[in-house]
Tab-separated table of C-alpha atoms in Angstrom:
chain	number	residue	atom	x	y	z
A	1002	MET	CA	-107.916	65.085	-48.259
A	1003	GLU	CA	-104.132	64.962	-49.370
A	1004	SER	CA	-101.554	66.167	-47.260
A	1005	CYS	CA	-97.897	65.618	-48.154
A	1006	GLY	CA	-98.454	62.748	-50.574
A	1007	SER	CA	-100.120	60.270	-48.195
A	1008	ILE	CA	-104.065	59.776	-48.217
A	1009	GLU	CA	-105.927	59.998	-45.012
A	1010	GLU	CA	-108.575	57.513	-44.453
A	1011	GLY	CA	-111.444	57.623	-41.884
A	1012	CYS	CA	-111.214	55.619	-38.900
A	1013	THR	CA	-109.374	52.031	-38.944
A	1014	THR	CA	-109.310	49.210	-36.717
A	1015	PRO	CA	-106.050	49.013	-34.786
A	1016	LYS	CA	-103.562	46.688	-36.219
A	1017	HIS	CA	-101.837	45.450	-32.985
A	1018	LEU	CA	-103.704	42.739	-30.727
A	1019	MET	CA	-104.252	43.188	-27.115
A	1020	PRO	CA	-101.723	40.960	-24.896
A	1021	GLU	CA	-103.037	37.716	-23.578
A	1022	ALA	CA	-103.974	37.896	-20.060
A	1023	PHE	CA	-101.346	36.579	-17.430
A	1024	GLN	CA	-102.148	33.443	-15.539
A	1025	CYS	CA	-101.509	33.493	-11.728
A	1026	PRO	CA	-98.714	31.085	-10.558
A	1027	PRO	CA	-100.274	28.056	-8.302
A	1028	PRO	CA	-100.361	28.777	-4.598
A	1029	PRO	CA	-97.383	27.374	-2.751
A	1030	ARG	CA	-97.517	23.764	-1.503
A	1031	LYS	CA	-97.991	22.684	2.185
A	1032	LYS	CA	-94.700	21.057	3.619
A	1033	SER	CA	-95.631	17.417	3.954
A	1034	ARG	CA	-95.407	16.289	7.847
A	1035	GLY	CA	-94.269	12.753	6.939
A	1036	GLU	CA	-90.830	13.541	5.966
A	1037	SER	CA	-89.994	15.364	8.847
A	1038	LYS	CA	-90.932	12.547	11.272
A	1039	ARG	CA	-88.211	11.317	13.684
A	1040	GLU	CA	-87.322	7.607	14.543
A	1041	PRO	CA	-87.446	6.803	18.210
A	1042	PRO	CA	-84.083	6.649	19.927
A	1043	LYS	CA	-82.072	3.569	19.343
A	1044	ASN	CA	-81.514	3.058	23.078
A	1045	GLY	CA	-85.481	3.985	23.969
A	1046	TYR	CA	-86.453	7.378	25.908
A	1047	PHE	CA	-84.822	8.076	29.465
A	1048	GLN	CA	-87.377	6.943	32.086
A	1049	PRO	CA	-86.163	7.974	35.379
A	1050	PRO	CA	-87.482	5.281	38.107
A	1051	ASP	CA	-88.626	8.004	40.696
A	1052	LEU	CA	-90.547	9.949	38.518
A	1053	ASP	CA	-93.982	8.599	39.637
A	1054	SER	CA	-93.227	9.263	43.136
A	1055	LEU	CA	-92.284	12.819	42.408
A	1056	PHE	CA	-95.927	13.398	41.151
A	1057	THR	CA	-97.256	11.686	44.243
A	1058	MET	CA	-95.240	13.702	46.635
A	1059	ASN	CA	-96.340	16.998	44.982
A	1060	SER	CA	-100.037	15.966	45.347
A	1061	ILE	CA	-99.350	14.616	49.115
A	1062	LEU	CA	-97.795	18.229	49.732
A	1063	ASN	CA	-100.947	20.083	47.879
A	1064	ARG	CA	-103.034	18.074	50.131
A	1065	LEU	CA	-101.018	18.783	53.222
A	1066	TRP	CA	-100.823	22.655	52.716
A	1067	ILE	CA	-104.450	22.670	52.257
A	1068	VAL	CA	-105.410	21.087	55.346
A	1069	GLY	CA	-102.885	22.978	57.154
A	1070	ILE	CA	-104.544	25.981	56.134
A	1071	LEU	CA	-107.767	24.813	57.203
A	1072	GLU	CA	-106.833	23.738	60.345
A	1073	GLY	CA	-105.170	27.037	61.053
A	1074	ILE	CA	-101.868	26.127	61.641
A	1075	SER	CA	-99.404	28.937	61.716
A	1076	LEU	CA	-97.345	29.298	58.268
A	1077	PHE	CA	-93.959	29.036	60.050
A	1078	THR	CA	-94.687	25.826	61.391
A	1079	HIS	CA	-96.589	24.371	58.481
A	1080	LEU	CA	-93.383	25.404	56.179
A	1081	LYS	CA	-90.972	23.650	58.900
A	1082	PHE	CA	-93.079	20.614	58.758
A	1083	LEU	CA	-93.389	20.441	54.950
A	1084	SER	CA	-89.574	21.002	54.883
A	1085	LYS	CA	-88.873	18.018	56.987
A	1086	LEU	CA	-91.328	15.721	55.111
A	1087	VAL	CA	-89.598	16.591	51.598
A	1088	ALA	CA	-86.274	16.250	53.019
A	1089	PHE	CA	-87.012	12.761	54.538
A	1090	HIS	CA	-89.043	11.575	51.357
A	1091	ARG	CA	-85.712	12.858	49.175
A	1092	GLN	CA	-83.793	10.732	51.672
A	1093	GLN	CA	-86.185	7.448	50.902
A	1094	LEU	CA	-85.866	7.832	47.139
A	1095	ARG	CA	-82.029	8.370	47.240
A	1096	GLY	CA	-81.823	5.116	49.320
A	1097	PRO	CA	-79.392	4.292	52.536
A	1098	GLY	CA	-75.970	5.358	52.389
A	1099	PHE	CA	-76.681	8.252	50.112
A	1100	ALA	CA	-75.613	10.968	52.886
A	1101	ALA	CA	-72.586	9.080	53.745
A	1102	ARG	CA	-71.266	8.821	49.903
A	1103	GLN	CA	-71.877	12.457	49.518
A	1104	THR	CA	-70.056	13.757	52.670
A	1105	HIS	CA	-67.049	11.284	52.403
A	1106	PRO	CA	-66.382	10.550	48.613
A	1107	ALA	CA	-64.219	7.940	47.789
A	1108	LYS	CA	-60.392	8.485	47.061
């Protein structure tokens, strides 16, 4: 068959090639933990002198609270007793003369 001066042949193989499949990018890397590690402070960590007594006092108050409930002490009396105990303990931690220094500051 001839049409307009060109010869049409039957089926032919395509001349272009299929593009290569793209490769997926690699997964992101995890940040290393070693680089963000901090150095300890030069002056050391702050250690309050009465830290242990704070936890001791808390456990004592918890025990006294439970004992008061079990003994049937009225709530008002029990709270009054515990507040006096806490005030006494704080005074002992601060040392003698602390109240005087607070009420009469040096000029």
